[in-house]
XYZ file of C-alpha atoms in Angstrom:
745
model
C 3.915 26.992 27.438
C 6.795 28.900 27.413
C 5.940 32.634 26.676
C 8.639 32.465 24.492
C 8.177 29.826 22.391
C 6.771 29.839 18.692
C 3.427 29.845 17.638
C 2.938 26.273 16.105
C 0.643 24.222 14.525
C 0.415 21.660 17.451
C 0.781 23.934 19.982
C -0.645 22.113 22.847
C -0.012 21.334 25.019
C 3.648 20.885 26.145
C 6.630 22.799 24.907
C 9.592 23.652 27.261
C 11.788 26.119 26.275
C 15.072 26.181 28.672
C 17.188 29.097 27.327
C 20.200 27.412 27.514
C 18.891 24.429 26.171
C 21.679 22.259 24.086
C 18.953 19.665 22.983
C 15.202 19.420 21.585
C 13.470 16.007 21.996
C 10.938 15.642 19.859
C 8.274 12.991 21.100
C 5.272 11.490 19.371
C 2.348 9.649 20.991
C -0.060 6.452 19.857
C -2.724 6.102 18.340
C -5.451 7.367 20.098
C -3.408 8.534 22.924
C -2.200 12.186 23.790
C 0.717 13.142 25.379
C -0.246 12.375 29.149
C 1.101 9.013 27.789
C 4.521 10.138 27.527
C 5.143 11.675 30.795
C 7.061 8.692 32.297
C 9.406 9.358 28.820
C 9.916 13.064 29.272
C 10.705 12.529 32.842
C 13.850 10.228 32.305
C 14.470 12.591 28.996
C 14.960 15.705 31.642
C 17.149 13.183 33.951
C 19.195 11.997 31.432
C 19.982 15.700 29.664
C 19.298 17.628 32.311
C 16.082 19.437 32.258
C 18.005 23.121 32.391
C 19.663 21.080 29.176
C 16.460 20.289 27.371
C 13.939 21.545 25.129
C 11.329 19.139 24.774
C 8.225 19.441 22.337
C 5.195 16.771 22.690
C 2.548 17.857 20.851
C -1.094 16.705 21.091
C -1.882 15.135 17.276
C -5.014 15.261 15.397
C -5.012 11.137 15.656
C -5.806 11.074 19.388
C -9.191 10.893 18.185
C -9.745 7.897 16.171
C -11.796 9.566 13.248
C -8.817 11.956 12.742
C -9.043 13.147 8.635
C -6.074 14.911 7.683
C -3.646 11.757 7.154
C 0.106 10.890 7.485
C 1.365 13.455 4.649
C -0.509 16.197 6.450
C 0.840 15.568 9.538
C 4.715 15.313 8.241
C 4.331 18.598 6.697
C 3.210 20.166 9.478
C 5.449 19.072 11.785
C 8.459 19.629 9.250
C 7.036 23.210 9.652
C 7.005 23.063 13.433
C 10.457 22.226 13.594
C 11.095 24.959 11.560
C 9.576 27.513 13.691
C 11.303 26.290 16.532
C 14.673 26.485 15.338
C 14.076 29.729 14.182
C 12.990 31.177 17.332
C 15.673 29.421 19.193
C 17.865 32.654 20.972
C 21.774 32.579 20.724
C 23.313 29.420 19.720
C 21.182 26.559 18.375
C 20.511 23.037 19.273
C 23.540 20.494 18.822
C 21.425 17.762 19.013
C 17.908 16.865 17.864
C 16.586 13.481 19.411
C 13.361 11.845 17.934
C 11.228 9.209 20.154
C 8.006 8.055 18.870
C 6.015 5.306 20.344
C 3.572 3.293 18.053
C 2.745 4.777 14.854
C 4.557 8.444 16.381
C 7.695 6.775 15.456
C 6.675 5.450 11.945
C 5.849 9.428 11.206
C 8.518 10.641 12.600
C 10.801 8.881 10.610
C 9.274 9.989 7.758
C 9.534 13.859 8.903
C 13.530 13.335 9.162
C 13.578 12.224 5.600
C 11.462 15.081 4.740
C 13.327 17.683 6.237
C 16.633 15.674 4.506
C 18.745 15.865 1.598
C 17.116 13.982 -0.830
C 19.207 10.631 -1.541
C 20.529 9.251 -5.095
C 18.940 5.956 -5.862
C 20.537 2.760 -6.388
C 19.202 1.913 -9.979
C 20.783 5.074 -11.081
C 18.121 7.681 -11.573
C 18.840 11.064 -9.398
C 15.335 12.205 -9.805
C 13.161 13.412 -6.767
C 11.222 10.617 -5.530
C 9.024 11.831 -3.065
C 6.411 14.306 -3.151
C 6.550 15.471 0.250
C 10.171 16.799 -0.768
C 8.604 19.480 -3.020
C 5.579 20.648 -0.818
C 8.239 20.924 1.855
C 10.666 22.998 -0.003
C 7.320 25.246 -0.922
C 5.745 25.480 2.538
C 9.468 26.481 3.521
C 10.375 28.858 1.072
C 13.745 27.742 1.469
C 15.951 24.685 0.299
C 17.178 21.638 2.128
C 18.067 20.396 4.244
C 16.032 21.554 7.195
C 18.735 22.969 9.651
C 17.509 20.850 12.657
C 17.564 17.719 10.299
C 21.606 17.993 9.822
C 21.268 17.858 13.803
C 19.068 15.038 14.383
C 21.685 12.232 16.273
C 19.297 9.899 17.146
C 15.782 8.543 16.511
C 14.231 6.014 19.676
C 11.206 4.160 18.284
C 9.055 2.177 20.681
C 6.974 -0.546 19.829
C 7.011 1.280 16.196
C 6.430 -0.310 13.012
C 8.499 -0.220 10.169
C 6.624 -2.105 7.767
C 2.916 -0.585 8.789
C 0.558 -2.666 10.639
C -1.228 -5.770 9.172
C -3.505 -8.542 10.582
C -2.307 -11.930 10.714
C -2.346 -15.464 12.726
C 0.040 -13.870 15.176
C -1.940 -10.774 15.870
C -4.326 -11.333 19.414
C -7.965 -11.393 18.924
C -8.337 -8.058 20.639
C -6.235 -6.273 18.355
C -7.739 -8.265 15.543
C -10.796 -6.913 16.331
C -10.147 -3.487 16.309
C -8.116 -4.003 12.947
C -10.592 -5.422 11.002
C -12.867 -2.899 12.184
C -10.634 -0.037 10.995
C -10.138 -1.926 7.414
C -13.910 -2.437 6.856
C -14.178 1.365 7.551
C -11.225 1.921 5.490
C -12.836 0.202 2.597
C -16.104 2.547 3.344
C -14.220 5.675 2.909
C -12.934 4.137 -0.526
C -16.086 3.965 -1.866
C -17.750 7.104 -0.706
C -14.280 9.000 -1.639
C -15.036 6.828 -5.367
C -18.572 8.013 -5.481
C -17.578 11.939 -4.974
C -19.419 12.093 -1.771
C -16.511 12.527 0.398
C -12.992 12.851 -0.023
C -11.870 13.341 3.799
C -11.383 10.127 5.149
C -12.067 10.175 8.964
C -9.435 7.608 10.583
C -6.937 7.989 7.403
C -4.025 8.433 9.636
C -4.204 4.611 10.671
C -5.195 3.906 7.352
C -2.049 5.689 5.957
C -0.120 3.235 7.981
C -1.407 -0.077 6.916
C 1.005 -2.365 5.573
C 1.668 -1.625 1.685
C -0.166 1.337 1.822
C 2.006 4.529 -0.121
C 2.779 6.349 2.954
C 4.406 3.265 4.627
C 6.289 2.036 1.081
C 7.294 5.259 0.100
C 9.196 5.461 3.792
C 10.259 2.575 3.629
C 11.990 3.203 0.438
C 13.441 6.229 0.570
C 14.707 5.324 4.148
C 16.161 2.408 2.430
C 18.077 4.982 -0.198
C 18.870 6.941 2.870
C 20.611 4.575 4.613
C 22.725 2.732 2.022
C 23.892 6.277 0.484
C 25.475 6.340 4.228
C 27.126 2.928 4.262
C 30.547 2.908 2.995
C 30.614 -0.595 1.948
C 27.193 -0.340 0.047
C 28.582 2.311 -2.159
C 32.205 0.752 -3.303
C 30.109 -2.379 -4.063
C 27.744 -0.141 -6.110
C 30.299 1.655 -7.774
C 32.308 -1.523 -8.168
C 29.893 -2.714 -10.685
C 30.467 0.335 -12.910
C 27.540 2.483 -12.897
C 26.751 5.128 -15.078
C 27.416 7.635 -12.408
C 29.273 6.843 -9.451
C 27.546 7.235 -5.966
C 29.481 9.389 -4.202
C 29.581 9.772 -0.545
C 27.015 12.478 1.282
C 28.292 15.606 2.908
C 28.538 15.014 6.388
C 27.961 19.032 6.859
C 24.499 18.450 5.015
C 23.117 14.800 5.880
C 22.730 13.433 9.221
C 22.835 9.896 9.717
C 21.465 9.036 12.989
C 21.823 6.212 15.071
C 18.280 4.096 15.154
C 17.544 2.389 18.803
C 14.244 0.416 18.164
C 12.458 -0.886 21.659
C 10.003 -3.564 21.457
C 7.883 -5.424 24.358
C 8.810 -9.145 24.836
C 4.876 -9.621 24.884
C 4.194 -7.206 22.151
C 0.780 -8.864 20.258
C 0.157 -6.208 18.315
C 3.631 -5.270 16.317
C 5.796 -8.100 15.724
C 9.295 -7.762 15.856
C 9.590 -8.620 11.759
C 7.261 -5.828 11.241
C 9.640 -3.875 13.334
C 12.937 -4.729 11.793
C 13.177 -3.786 7.756
C 15.611 -6.867 7.376
C 17.499 -6.550 4.296
C 18.367 -2.492 5.308
C 19.277 -2.225 8.764
C 19.722 -6.439 9.721
C 22.628 -5.850 6.834
C 25.605 -5.164 9.122
C 24.447 -7.360 11.637
C 24.053 -10.486 9.490
C 27.599 -9.673 8.430
C 29.060 -8.552 11.790
C 30.285 -5.443 10.002
C 31.066 -3.154 13.759
C 31.652 0.182 11.877
C 28.221 0.675 9.673
C 26.056 -0.972 12.501
C 23.621 2.250 13.243
C 20.589 0.499 14.301
C 20.191 -1.128 17.541
C 17.023 -3.590 18.990
C 16.218 -3.037 22.522
C 13.777 -5.481 24.122
C 11.942 -4.692 27.701
C 11.224 -7.940 29.102
C 7.219 -8.477 30.374
C 5.816 -5.585 28.530
C 3.059 -5.188 25.917
C 2.310 -2.845 22.982
C 1.613 0.038 25.613
C 3.590 -1.015 28.783
C 6.923 -0.288 26.759
C 6.443 3.932 27.937
C 5.140 3.205 31.395
C 7.743 3.160 34.178
C 5.061 3.952 37.079
C 1.867 2.869 36.614
C 0.364 6.014 36.647
C -0.415 6.436 33.326
C -3.929 5.225 34.114
C -3.343 2.216 31.575
C -6.088 -0.227 31.381
C -6.373 -3.799 29.424
C -8.788 -6.367 27.619
C -12.577 -5.550 27.125
C -13.406 -5.052 30.825
C -10.439 -2.275 30.788
C -8.938 -3.596 34.022
C -6.279 -1.008 35.372
C -2.824 -2.534 34.669
C -0.605 -2.496 38.021
C 2.930 -4.152 37.370
C 5.799 -4.431 39.706
C 8.206 -2.128 40.236
C 11.134 -4.493 39.231
C 9.613 -4.648 35.618
C 9.096 -0.457 35.522
C 12.625 -0.164 36.976
C 13.925 -2.196 34.258
C 12.043 -0.328 31.435
C 13.443 2.701 32.687
C 16.676 1.682 32.537
C 16.749 0.193 28.878
C 14.675 3.598 27.490
C 17.572 5.545 29.438
C 20.100 3.524 27.800
C 18.500 4.035 24.304
C 18.821 7.850 24.986
C 21.945 7.809 26.081
C 24.749 5.036 25.266
C 27.144 5.023 22.283
C 26.919 2.583 19.445
C 29.495 0.080 20.913
C 27.219 -0.193 24.413
C 24.367 -0.608 22.615
C 25.722 -3.071 20.403
C 26.229 -5.210 23.191
C 22.818 -4.764 25.088
C 20.913 -5.033 21.175
C 19.333 -8.435 20.125
C 20.556 -9.730 16.534
C 17.813 -8.267 14.342
C 18.529 -10.992 11.613
C 17.747 -13.906 14.279
C 13.946 -13.040 13.758
C 13.850 -14.012 10.211
C 13.809 -17.470 8.763
C 15.421 -17.096 5.345
C 18.300 -13.518 5.692
C 18.501 -12.777 1.673
C 21.555 -11.101 1.557
C 21.965 -7.749 -0.497
C 23.116 -8.433 -4.246
C 24.455 -5.015 -5.483
C 25.835 -7.094 -8.888
C 22.301 -7.899 -9.789
C 21.460 -5.225 -12.484
C 18.055 -6.992 -13.682
C 15.377 -7.915 -12.053
C 11.640 -9.230 -13.832
C 8.290 -9.418 -12.319
C 5.954 -11.643 -14.004
C 2.543 -11.178 -12.344
C -1.108 -13.126 -13.151
C -4.164 -12.345 -13.070
C -8.189 -13.022 -12.668
C -9.051 -16.506 -12.473
C -5.400 -17.692 -12.874
C -3.147 -19.599 -10.388
C -0.274 -18.320 -12.331
C 1.704 -21.347 -13.462
C 2.970 -19.676 -16.609
C 4.516 -16.825 -14.954
C 7.405 -19.615 -14.307
C 7.618 -20.992 -17.836
C 7.849 -17.006 -19.007
C 10.360 -16.178 -16.405
C 12.326 -19.076 -17.706
C 12.021 -18.045 -21.506
C 13.470 -14.684 -20.032
C 16.805 -15.812 -18.358
C 17.101 -18.288 -21.249
C 17.081 -15.323 -23.646
C 19.087 -13.455 -21.260
C 21.885 -16.070 -21.145
C 21.734 -16.289 -25.267
C 22.075 -12.222 -24.722
C 24.893 -12.422 -22.583
C 26.679 -15.303 -24.470
C 26.477 -12.980 -27.493
C 28.216 -9.931 -26.214
C 31.702 -9.573 -25.544
C 30.944 -7.875 -22.197
C 28.298 -10.378 -21.083
C 30.201 -12.767 -19.026
C 30.355 -9.381 -16.162
C 26.993 -8.880 -16.099
C 24.950 -10.805 -13.421
C 21.890 -12.771 -15.023
C 18.455 -12.108 -14.576
C 16.730 -12.351 -11.675
C 12.488 -13.276 -11.781
C 10.369 -12.504 -9.564
C 6.776 -14.730 -9.881
C 5.359 -15.039 -6.457
C 1.382 -15.183 -6.365
C -1.330 -13.199 -4.746
C -3.551 -15.794 -4.635
C -6.655 -16.987 -7.058
C -8.690 -13.619 -7.802
C -11.763 -14.214 -8.809
C -13.571 -11.738 -11.177
C -16.802 -10.566 -8.427
C -13.598 -9.876 -6.234
C -11.927 -8.011 -9.007
C -14.675 -5.383 -9.481
C -14.351 -4.043 -5.731
C -11.772 -1.764 -5.532
C -10.693 -2.262 -2.145
C -9.791 -5.970 -2.239
C -7.920 -4.921 -6.072
C -6.116 -2.042 -3.686
C -5.111 -4.785 -1.145
C -3.198 -6.673 -4.148
C -1.744 -3.671 -5.096
C -0.596 -3.188 -1.518
C 0.589 -6.763 -1.140
C 2.433 -5.838 -4.868
C 4.319 -3.008 -3.209
C 5.617 -4.723 -0.357
C 6.858 -7.800 -2.526
C 8.493 -4.701 -4.876
C 10.002 -3.432 -1.353
C 11.218 -6.138 -0.324
C 13.065 -7.190 -3.689
C 14.285 -3.623 -3.935
C 15.995 -4.304 -0.460
C 18.102 -7.406 -1.782
C 19.013 -5.908 -5.461
C 19.852 -2.378 -4.588
C 21.205 -1.864 -8.193
C 18.673 -3.729 -10.210
C 15.923 -2.127 -13.167
C 12.672 -3.909 -12.065
C 11.428 -5.244 -15.350
C 7.644 -6.052 -15.573
C 5.227 -8.825 -17.466
C 1.512 -8.480 -16.170
C -1.583 -10.155 -17.317
C -5.119 -8.996 -16.624
C -5.035 -7.571 -12.971
C -1.014 -7.850 -13.267
C -1.364 -5.195 -15.595
C -3.550 -3.406 -12.963
C -0.777 -4.037 -9.842
C 2.051 -2.122 -12.346
C -0.212 0.712 -13.347
C -1.526 1.330 -10.058
C 1.625 1.175 -8.179
C 2.701 4.050 -10.818
C -0.032 6.009 -10.374
C 0.021 6.221 -6.373
C 3.721 5.460 -5.330
C 5.956 8.256 -6.506
C 9.321 5.775 -5.321
C 8.507 2.900 -7.739
C 9.699 2.456 -11.083
C 10.093 0.101 -14.134
C 12.400 -0.536 -17.312
C 10.646 -2.281 -19.835
C 6.713 -3.428 -19.183
C 4.819 -5.675 -21.030
C 0.912 -5.786 -20.763
C -1.102 -8.273 -22.037
C -4.977 -8.549 -21.479
C -4.905 -4.976 -19.658
C -7.621 -3.800 -17.537
C -6.127 -0.406 -17.180
C -8.219 2.232 -18.133
C -7.324 3.745 -21.981
C -6.691 7.282 -20.829
C -3.983 6.301 -18.770
C -1.165 9.040 -18.764
C 1.732 6.439 -19.898
C 3.859 9.722 -21.451
C 3.894 11.287 -18.081
C 5.379 7.903 -16.389
C 7.884 7.961 -19.404
C 8.682 11.808 -19.125
C 9.319 11.078 -15.192
C 11.786 8.570 -16.121
C 9.641 6.256 -14.466
C 9.223 3.744 -17.379
C 11.709 3.115 -20.252
C 10.048 1.249 -22.620
C 5.688 0.119 -22.707
C 4.169 -2.058 -24.755
C 0.443 -3.408 -25.082
C -0.327 -6.566 -26.726
C -4.338 -6.272 -27.533
C -6.702 -9.688 -27.756
C -9.256 -9.807 -30.417
C -12.052 -12.128 -28.894
C -10.920 -10.673 -25.445
C -14.469 -10.707 -24.114
C -13.406 -10.109 -20.280
C -12.186 -6.903 -20.911
C -14.357 -6.055 -23.936
C -17.630 -6.791 -21.367
C -16.244 -6.680 -17.672
C -13.657 -3.419 -16.762
C -14.401 -1.875 -20.453
C -18.094 -1.436 -18.845
C -17.055 0.336 -15.661
C -14.452 3.041 -17.585
C -16.763 5.976 -16.552
C -16.772 5.777 -13.192
C -13.256 3.308 -12.289
C -9.921 3.300 -13.244
C -10.363 0.259 -14.825
C -11.129 -0.188 -18.961
C -10.515 -1.160 -21.990
C -6.700 -0.965 -22.709
C -6.051 -4.409 -23.672
C -8.777 -4.938 -26.136
C -9.325 -0.924 -27.445
C -5.520 -0.120 -26.553
C -4.345 2.675 -24.634
C -5.087 6.563 -25.863
C -1.219 8.182 -26.283
C 0.361 5.204 -27.530
C 1.188 5.050 -31.408
C 1.967 1.790 -33.412
C 5.337 2.575 -34.294
C 6.403 4.350 -31.185
C 9.609 4.363 -29.950
C 8.900 4.303 -25.899
C 5.592 3.282 -25.984
C 3.828 0.831 -28.715
C 1.097 -1.897 -29.159
C 0.425 -4.555 -31.291
C -0.823 -3.659 -34.584
C -3.531 -6.585 -34.823
C -5.147 -9.185 -32.339
C -3.913 -12.389 -30.388
C -6.062 -15.123 -30.964
C -7.204 -16.896 -28.071
C -9.177 -14.771 -25.631
C -8.619 -12.881 -22.693
C -4.850 -14.938 -22.344
C -4.064 -15.050 -26.060
C -1.333 -12.217 -25.701
C 0.241 -14.512 -23.339
C -0.141 -17.561 -24.952
C 2.800 -19.961 -25.468
C 3.755 -18.894 -29.120
C 3.846 -15.153 -27.652
C 6.869 -16.431 -25.269
C 9.894 -15.800 -27.233
C 8.798 -12.107 -28.319
C 8.311 -11.098 -24.951
C 11.579 -12.569 -23.430
C 13.393 -10.641 -25.954
C 11.531 -7.566 -25.176
C 12.092 -7.605 -21.599
C 15.439 -8.606 -22.248
C 16.653 -6.300 -25.357
C 13.645 -3.812 -25.668
C 12.765 -5.111 -28.777
C 9.303 -4.496 -29.805
C 7.277 -7.941 -29.856
C 7.107 -9.123 -33.891
C 8.116 -6.161 -34.753
C 11.170 -7.643 -37.202
C 8.866 -10.460 -38.888
C 5.344 -9.147 -38.601
C 2.636 -9.857 -36.482
C 1.529 -13.658 -38.141
C -1.834 -15.023 -38.972
C -1.477 -18.138 -36.698
C -1.316 -16.063 -33.841
C -3.020 -13.076 -34.547
C -6.653 -11.693 -36.058
C -8.683 -9.055 -36.510
C -10.762 -7.729 -33.592
C -14.115 -9.248 -32.989
C -17.156 -7.215 -34.244
C -19.394 -8.863 -31.574
C -17.401 -7.937 -28.649
C -16.708 -4.412 -29.674
C -20.052 -3.819 -30.353
C -20.836 -5.311 -27.087
C -17.626 -3.040 -25.338
C -18.817 0.131 -27.296
C -22.283 -0.487 -25.258
C -20.214 -0.604 -21.844
C -22.994 -2.331 -20.346
C -21.203 -6.154 -19.219
C -21.389 -5.261 -15.157
C -24.539 -3.441 -14.911
C -26.054 -6.388 -17.415
C -24.612 -9.217 -15.014
C -25.731 -7.130 -12.212
C -29.023 -6.290 -13.574
C -29.489 -10.193 -14.605
C -28.365 -11.685 -10.974
C -30.992 -9.185 -8.973
C -34.109 -9.663 -11.302
C -33.516 -13.535 -11.009
C -32.928 -13.174 -7.550
C -35.724 -11.605 -6.933
C -37.891 -13.271 -8.944
C -37.182 -16.690 -7.584
C -36.913 -15.627 -4.485
C -40.844 -14.060 -4.560
C -42.095 -17.023 -6.209
C -40.631 -19.922 -4.739
C -43.407 -20.040 -1.883
C -47.227 -20.329 -2.210
C -49.267 -17.228 -2.692
C -50.110 -16.863 1.226
C -46.261 -17.108 1.962
C -44.831 -14.666 -0.302
C -43.032 -12.143 2.017
C -39.362 -11.441 0.262
C -40.530 -9.166 -2.041
C -39.306 -5.829 -1.963
C -43.124 -4.471 -1.181
C -43.742 -6.805 1.199
C -40.227 -5.810 3.019
C -40.346 -2.179 2.747
C -43.731 -1.197 1.392
C -45.447 -1.014 -1.771
C -43.411 1.996 -3.629
C -40.153 -0.190 -2.969
C -39.867 -2.460 -5.593
C -41.036 0.139 -8.355
C -38.506 2.592 -6.931
C -35.505 -0.445 -7.292
C -36.505 -1.341 -10.852
C -36.680 2.287 -11.970
C -33.471 2.719 -10.714
C -31.937 -0.311 -12.276
C -33.617 0.598 -15.627
C -32.257 4.296 -15.215
C -28.768 2.571 -14.914
C -28.753 0.557 -17.990
C -30.454 3.166 -19.610
C -27.801 5.709 -18.943
C -24.842 3.305 -19.876
C -26.892 2.869 -23.327
C -27.303 6.459 -24.232
C -23.595 6.886 -23.474
C -22.543 3.999 -25.548
C -20.477 6.090 -28.225
C -18.779 8.799 -26.227
C -17.468 9.198 -22.396
C -20.517 11.237 -20.406
C -19.745 14.455 -18.687
C -17.923 14.504 -15.559
C -20.670 14.952 -13.032
C -22.461 11.925 -14.924
C -19.769 9.585 -14.620
C -20.374 10.754 -10.591
C -23.710 10.129 -10.563
C -23.354 6.374 -12.151
C -21.050 5.603 -9.507
C -23.275 6.520 -6.856
C -26.317 5.232 -8.394
C -24.133 1.504 -8.768
C -23.391 1.761 -5.427
C -27.053 2.434 -4.098
C -28.471 -0.552 -5.937
C -26.324 -2.901 -4.780
C -26.265 -1.396 -1.459
C -29.915 -2.336 -2.110
C -30.010 -5.661 -2.930
C -27.589 -6.246 0.304
C -29.883 -4.796 2.486
C -32.532 -6.360 0.904
C -30.893 -9.807 1.426
C -30.151 -8.987 4.430
C -34.154 -7.979 5.778
C -35.624 -11.343 4.526
C -33.059 -13.645 6.205
C -33.859 -11.373 9.558
C -37.472 -11.793 8.821
C -36.593 -15.530 8.884
C -34.844 -16.137 11.219
C -37.026 -14.356 13.848
C -39.819 -16.057 12.837
C -38.485 -19.105 12.665
C -37.351 -19.076 16.312
C -40.832 -17.936 17.140
C -42.781 -20.262 15.210
C -45.624 -18.555 15.104
C -47.986 -21.037 13.794
C -50.607 -18.282 13.138
C -48.746 -16.257 10.958
C -47.007 -19.162 8.875
C -46.410 -22.671 9.085
C -42.788 -23.951 10.019
C -42.280 -25.557 6.825
C -42.411 -22.507 4.216
C -40.081 -20.583 6.959
C -37.364 -23.874 6.755
C -37.950 -23.662 2.915
C -37.548 -20.118 2.560
C -34.383 -20.061 5.210
C -32.772 -22.955 2.919
C -33.375 -20.766 -0.373
C -31.887 -17.856 0.850
C -28.805 -20.111 2.172
C -28.221 -21.278 -1.516
C -28.562 -17.863 -2.677
C -26.067 -16.545 -0.332
C -24.049 -19.770 -1.312
C -23.873 -18.953 -4.810
C -23.352 -14.844 -4.405
C -20.235 -16.455 -2.346
C -19.403 -18.249 -5.050
C -19.200 -15.812 -7.511
C -16.880 -13.566 -5.668
C -14.794 -16.554 -4.479
C -14.857 -18.349 -7.404
C -16.105 -16.924 -10.760
């Protein structure tokens, strides 16, 4: 490193500092890689821009180690700080151009670095408040306002095999990458449990987990990039302002906000990142769909004969290896030279020439949804657990009919576009899977990916929401973990969200306009299951007891005074549909004008209220199932063949310890049936629950292993083959029952 270079967070190993440099190139490597994999890129950069005319910053980042623990947000903050230091340390004339180059996850990180250092773009829904926590953190760390000086000079982003939508596992992903990603996903769920139990707040491997499809970092980046690029699109601004919004959208100050060219380079043989994952179709592909040459700022170049790692290899000297046997990769000079030419073109060609070489990104999608700034209202209708969600379409129909009648009665209604409904399903969601936090998180990530796609298609729309059961959890978690997400009117029925959820904060942040919670008087699902997990999860009995912050006659926050009939689905039943529709369309409180009639409402069930206050639902079912399985499996065989008890497998003390822990868990739940336990007790309950569940899993595995070994060896001295086969059959039946509970019940 040059002795005049500044002290940087990531200051090893590459930072060139040429006194007369006019261009700064920032290069980030891929996951589990280092700056050495960028050597060929650096040589081309120095050739294209001139070695004495360019400074290159190519640090080794923490995710070079697969189990880094900092995370993507921390990386972005540190990189912004490093770029500030580099800019400030530049003697004489500052850089005229800043070029970002990233390979794989490096490109994903760099896009967010640019956004974090730039001006906060206005949002097309009309709210102009800051929508990203990183802007505040960046401003505090640099102790001055935005934009960063270097961000105004960013001219080009060159993204090599980078994904815009985050990584995911699909049928198209190669088996090699699928194995690795499945292991990474499983590791992420283990880390979620450790964090939930308070054992560890660090997440080794966190950066890659932050980059998965639907994760907060990816969703935030997509939403902010979408707003930023549309802010600079003259045609979209004109369409927006033609809709007569409350505040006209002004053009950005060109001296304060850069609008860089984006050149995305993909390999024709990349079986890790698909073209659809690389291109945000309703953002970058719109100008191509309309063939608008003036607004084309995104270009897609393809390297023939190149896989995910090959897009950065121009010399066969990077030490690349492929497959499980890790065979060295040696490619022809013709392919290597062609890659180099494409990369040089991505660095230097003007937009007109890039358009000539570029693939049409719109061609990668079977159905291209046109952007429609005229739509002002979209409603999501989301079903819950153990539900196929057919009723969502009927509620959507009712909302559209109510909207049509409202527009017909309004003299200006003809000028307003009708409501658009989104009733997509995340599939059948059983109760057993619902209890597992990592599976709930997967559903939230699915929904937020849908939210981004919908926001892309309808940039001006206010997003309303009707949710039942787990559908309520999707919206609440979205508001909690995704700062850029917000909604207009929200209706909850059979909510499984914690009663202490901070709705007032969401109202104050203008992320929710109005919220109504409908409660069920005989909703045993909420009263017994999520309510019993309130101490140590984000689940709770909001759909049975109500939310703590809501007053019956409030303005923005309301909930039903009485309780709906019909069990868990009572408040989403057919008799409630017209009132739900009016609330979504006109913000009128459901049943507020006629009172809550006896045909649809009743008082709360005293039995479910009592059982709910005891908070023993999940612990009771878990305890009952565990004891039943242990009893059946240990008593099924004759006395001489009882080998499955915890005592026999793990020692005389094991069974007693397990039962003692089980009894303690239930006793603590009973003790705190009238009030919330202290934080340390709640954390202890979480850990105890995990230990008990893990104990049953280990016991199952050990018993199955013993029987499998004995069956293979046919040790007639220890036992006969028939009991071994019978034991294996019993275990298989138990495993099938567990699978049924997790997937169907």
